mmCIF file of C-alpha atoms in Angstrom:
data_model
loop_
_atom_site.group_PDB
_atom_site.id
_atom_site.type_symbol
_atom_site.label_atom_id
_atom_site.label_comp_id
_atom_site.label_asym_id
_atom_site.label_seq_id
_atom_site.Cartn_x
_atom_site.Cartn_y
_atom_site.Cartn_z
ATOM 1 C CA UNK X 1120 -22.744 -19.598 -2.753
ATOM 2 C CA UNK X 1121 -19.870 -17.833 -1.011
ATOM 3 C CA UNK X 1122 -20.139 -14.160 -0.165
ATOM 4 C CA UNK X 1123 -17.568 -11.551 -1.209
ATOM 5 C CA UNK X 1124 -14.992 -10.275 1.296
ATOM 6 C CA UNK X 1125 -12.252 -8.363 -0.539
ATOM 7 C CA UNK X 1126 -10.409 -5.154 0.385
ATOM 8 C CA UNK X 1127 -7.887 -3.081 -1.554
ATOM 9 C CA UNK X 1128 -6.318 -0.049 0.181
ATOM 10 C CA UNK X 1129 -3.466 2.344 -0.482
ATOM 11 C CA UNK X 1130 -2.136 4.253 2.492
ATOM 12 C CA UNK X 1131 0.904 5.221 4.534
ATOM 13 C CA UNK X 1132 2.323 3.334 7.500
ATOM 14 C CA UNK X 1133 1.728 5.021 10.853
ATOM 15 C CA UNK X 1134 4.742 3.458 12.628
ATOM 16 C CA UNK X 1135 7.883 1.421 11.989
ATOM 17 C CA UNK X 1136 7.474 -2.341 11.936
ATOM 18 C CA UNK X 1137 9.401 -4.347 14.503
ATOM 19 C CA UNK X 1138 9.509 -1.738 17.237
ATOM 20 C CA UNK X 1139 7.972 -4.250 19.670
ATOM 21 C CA UNK X 1140 6.839 -7.884 19.849
ATOM 22 C CA UNK X 1141 3.218 -6.926 19.152
ATOM 23 C CA UNK X 1142 4.140 -5.531 15.729
ATOM 24 C CA UNK X 1143 6.416 -8.392 14.573
ATOM 25 C CA UNK X 1144 6.788 -11.873 16.022
ATOM 26 C CA UNK X 1145 7.141 -15.524 15.159
ATOM 27 C CA UNK X 1146 4.080 -17.497 16.244
ATOM 28 C CA UNK X 1147 3.122 -21.172 16.235
ATOM 29 C CA UNK X 1148 6.278 -22.427 17.948
ATOM 30 C CA UNK X 1149 8.426 -19.982 15.958
ATOM 31 C CA UNK X 1150 7.300 -21.348 12.606
ATOM 32 C CA UNK X 1151 5.305 -18.461 11.109
ATOM 33 C CA UNK X 1152 6.141 -14.746 10.968
ATOM 34 C CA UNK X 1153 3.357 -12.286 11.755
ATOM 35 C CA UNK X 1154 3.512 -8.531 11.193
ATOM 36 C CA UNK X 1155 0.889 -6.117 12.509
ATOM 37 C CA UNK X 1156 0.937 -2.697 10.870
ATOM 38 C CA UNK X 1157 -1.409 0.241 10.703
ATOM 39 C CA UNK X 1158 -1.955 2.500 7.706
ATOM 40 C CA UNK X 1159 -3.559 5.909 7.341
ATOM 41 C CA UNK X 1160 -5.767 6.313 4.288
ATOM 42 C CA UNK X 1161 -6.623 9.889 3.255
ATOM 43 C CA UNK X 1162 -9.869 10.694 1.508
ATOM 44 C CA UNK X 1163 -10.970 14.118 0.262
ATOM 45 C CA UNK X 1164 -14.609 15.039 0.446
ATOM 46 C CA UNK X 1165 -16.502 18.192 -0.359
ATOM 47 C CA UNK X 1166 -18.404 19.939 2.407
ATOM 48 C CA UNK X 1167 -20.235 22.896 0.910
ATOM 49 C CA UNK X 1168 -17.694 24.815 -1.154
ATOM 50 C CA UNK X 1169 -14.666 23.470 0.733
ATOM 51 C CA UNK X 1170 -12.709 20.261 0.262
ATOM 52 C CA UNK X 1171 -11.700 18.580 3.521
ATOM 53 C CA UNK X 1172 -9.431 15.635 4.165
ATOM 54 C CA UNK X 1173 -10.721 12.704 6.148
ATOM 55 C CA UNK X 1174 -8.207 10.242 7.543
ATOM 56 C CA UNK X 1175 -9.085 6.642 8.392
ATOM 57 C CA UNK X 1176 -6.748 4.219 10.149
ATOM 58 C CA UNK X 1177 -6.731 0.489 9.422
ATOM 59 C CA UNK X 1178 -4.926 -2.346 11.209
ATOM 60 C CA UNK X 1179 -3.377 -4.928 8.874
ATOM 61 C CA UNK X 1180 -1.927 -8.371 9.576
ATOM 62 C CA UNK X 1181 0.712 -9.779 7.220
ATOM 63 C CA UNK X 1182 1.707 -13.455 7.529
ATOM 64 C CA UNK X 1183 4.572 -15.744 6.537
ATOM 65 C CA UNK X 1184 7.403 -14.990 4.128
ATOM 66 C CA UNK X 1185 5.721 -11.759 3.043
ATOM 67 C CA UNK X 1186 6.006 -10.439 6.618
ATOM 68 C CA UNK X 1187 9.641 -11.566 6.873
ATOM 69 C CA UNK X 1188 10.669 -10.101 3.520
ATOM 70 C CA UNK X 1189 8.984 -6.737 4.064
ATOM 71 C CA UNK X 1190 10.112 -6.218 7.667
ATOM 72 C CA UNK X 1191 13.067 -3.972 6.807
ATOM 73 C CA UNK X 1192 11.034 -1.842 4.363
ATOM 74 C CA UNK X 1193 7.907 -1.158 6.420
ATOM 75 C CA UNK X 1194 8.841 2.188 7.946
ATOM 76 C CA UNK X 1195 6.663 5.039 9.134
ATOM 77 C CA UNK X 1196 5.423 7.147 6.205
ATOM 78 C CA UNK X 1197 6.060 4.455 3.563
ATOM 79 C CA UNK X 1198 3.184 4.144 1.094
ATOM 80 C CA UNK X 1199 1.889 0.610 0.526
ATOM 81 C CA UNK X 1200 -0.938 -1.096 -1.328
ATOM 82 C CA UNK X 1201 -2.735 -3.890 0.517
ATOM 83 C CA UNK X 1202 -4.944 -6.514 -1.091
ATOM 84 C CA UNK X 1203 -6.725 -8.743 1.405
ATOM 85 C CA UNK X 1204 -9.888 -9.481 3.342
ATOM 86 C CA UNK X 1205 -11.668 -8.339 6.495
ATOM 87 C CA UNK X 1206 -11.500 -10.470 9.642
ATOM 88 C CA UNK X 1207 -13.509 -9.842 12.793
ATOM 89 C CA UNK X 1208 -12.067 -10.926 16.139
ATOM 90 C CA UNK X 1209 -14.461 -11.250 19.095
ATOM 91 C CA UNK X 1210 -13.608 -11.790 22.743
ATOM 92 C CA UNK X 1211 -14.925 -11.294 26.263
ATOM 93 C CA UNK X 1212 -13.150 -9.497 29.058
ATOM 94 C CA UNK X 1213 -14.646 -9.079 32.513
ATOM 95 C CA UNK X 1214 -18.044 -10.159 31.180
ATOM 96 C CA UNK X 1215 -18.064 -7.505 28.458
ATOM 97 C CA UNK X 1216 -18.054 -8.325 24.743
ATOM 98 C CA UNK X 1217 -15.443 -6.748 22.485
ATOM 99 C CA UNK X 1218 -14.960 -6.843 18.731
ATOM 100 C CA UNK X 1219 -12.290 -5.614 16.319
ATOM 101 C CA UNK X 1220 -12.149 -5.733 12.521
ATOM 102 C CA UNK X 1221 -8.720 -6.062 10.912
ATOM 103 C CA UNK X 1222 -7.475 -6.613 7.375
ATOM 104 C CA UNK X 1223 -5.554 -9.795 6.614
ATOM 105 C CA UNK X 1224 -3.195 -9.127 3.720
ATOM 106 C CA UNK X 1225 -2.984 -11.532 0.800
ATOM 107 C CA UNK X 1226 -0.625 -9.239 -1.120
ATOM 108 C CA UNK X 1227 1.382 -6.151 -0.124
ATOM 109 C CA UNK X 1228 3.177 -3.839 -2.538
ATOM 110 C CA UNK X 1229 5.628 -1.089 -1.683
ATOM 111 C CA UNK X 1230 4.631 2.062 -3.536
ATOM 112 C CA UNK X 1231 6.897 4.780 -2.247
ATOM 113 C CA UNK X 1232 7.882 6.741 0.778
ATOM 114 C CA UNK X 1233 7.808 10.256 2.143
ATOM 115 C CA UNK X 1234 10.398 11.361 -0.391
ATOM 116 C CA UNK X 1235 10.953 9.076 -3.334
ATOM 117 C CA UNK X 1236 13.731 11.086 -4.952
ATOM 118 C CA UNK X 1237 12.249 10.327 -8.371
ATOM 119 C CA UNK X 1238 12.561 6.583 -7.874
ATOM 120 C CA UNK X 1239 9.740 4.115 -7.435
ATOM 121 C CA UNK X 1240 9.916 1.099 -5.132
ATOM 122 C CA UNK X 1241 12.625 -1.293 -6.221
ATOM 123 C CA UNK X 1242 14.791 1.488 -7.658
ATOM 124 C CA UNK X 1243 13.099 1.501 -11.060
ATOM 125 C CA UNK X 1244 12.898 4.929 -12.680
ATOM 126 C CA UNK X 1245 9.501 6.538 -13.046
ATOM 127 C CA UNK X 1246 8.178 7.506 -16.440
ATOM 128 C CA UNK X 1247 8.493 11.217 -17.134
ATOM 129 C CA UNK X 1248 6.747 12.896 -20.059
ATOM 130 C CA UNK X 1249 9.066 14.496 -22.594
ATOM 131 C CA UNK X 1250 8.115 17.834 -24.100
ATOM 132 C CA UNK X 1251 5.893 17.530 -27.157
ATOM 133 C CA UNK X 1252 7.801 17.439 -30.438
ATOM 134 C CA UNK X 1253 6.840 18.526 -33.926
ATOM 135 C CA UNK X 1254 6.182 15.796 -36.443
ATOM 136 C CA UNK X 1255 6.735 16.099 -40.181
ATOM 137 C CA UNK X 1256 2.984 15.669 -40.913
ATOM 138 C CA UNK X 1257 1.606 19.207 -40.836
ATOM 139 C CA UNK X 1258 3.397 20.232 -37.643
ATOM 140 C CA UNK X 1259 1.017 18.276 -35.377
ATOM 141 C CA UNK X 1260 2.131 17.721 -31.797
ATOM 142 C CA UNK X 1261 2.856 14.233 -30.495
ATOM 143 C CA UNK X 1262 3.417 13.239 -26.871
ATOM 144 C CA UNK X 1263 6.258 10.826 -26.241
ATOM 145 C CA UNK X 1264 7.249 9.203 -22.981
ATOM 146 C CA UNK X 1265 10.451 7.577 -21.838
ATOM 147 C CA UNK X 1266 12.035 6.362 -18.653
ATOM 148 C CA UNK X 1267 15.303 7.748 -17.383
ATOM 149 C CA UNK X 1268 18.186 5.662 -18.753
ATOM 150 C CA UNK X 1269 15.818 3.454 -20.792
ATOM 151 C CA UNK X 1270 15.901 3.284 -24.587
ATOM 152 C CA UNK X 1271 12.753 4.474 -26.316
ATOM 153 C CA UNK X 1272 11.091 2.639 -29.193
ATOM 154 C CA UNK X 1273 9.382 4.357 -32.132
ATOM 155 C CA UNK X 1274 6.053 4.251 -30.230
ATOM 156 C CA UNK X 1275 7.527 6.386 -27.446
ATOM 157 C CA UNK X 1276 7.542 3.640 -24.793
ATOM 158 C CA UNK X 1277 10.535 1.589 -23.671
ATOM 159 C CA UNK X 1278 10.724 -2.028 -24.781
ATOM 160 C CA UNK X 1279 10.864 -3.342 -21.211
ATOM 161 C CA UNK X 1280 8.584 -1.641 -18.719
ATOM 162 C CA UNK X 1281 10.241 -1.702 -15.264
ATOM 163 C CA UNK X 1282 7.219 -2.995 -13.321
#
């Protein structure tokens, strides 16, 4: 039976991709693109009566067409979701053993940036709640939702969801 090795993280990029050859390169005789990025993942935890933020940094390797296609979008501060697995690299240098755990991405999604301007990745409008409206049945309140510039059906949701 195979063991489980699966990671899903959401975080923000710590630097622009492509600034140097270590972050983006073609390997294997120029056949395969490889992107190395790092993300910061914030986690809030309670210590006594206070909430504190804990930041963890993770190195991620993205391969192939995914690395090529995302190169122009992977900028410092951009929020991404990474689905992948852990990989441990081991080596010796001057008789001393070293080890590093990285995440190899199977799937990467762009989620947003420092300032989205009300738009999600890909330019699709985000859903914004409309104010509650009165209904004819006894004045009960009903929540309806719609996307900017998208027609709304009777159920309050657009026919085509933009994701």
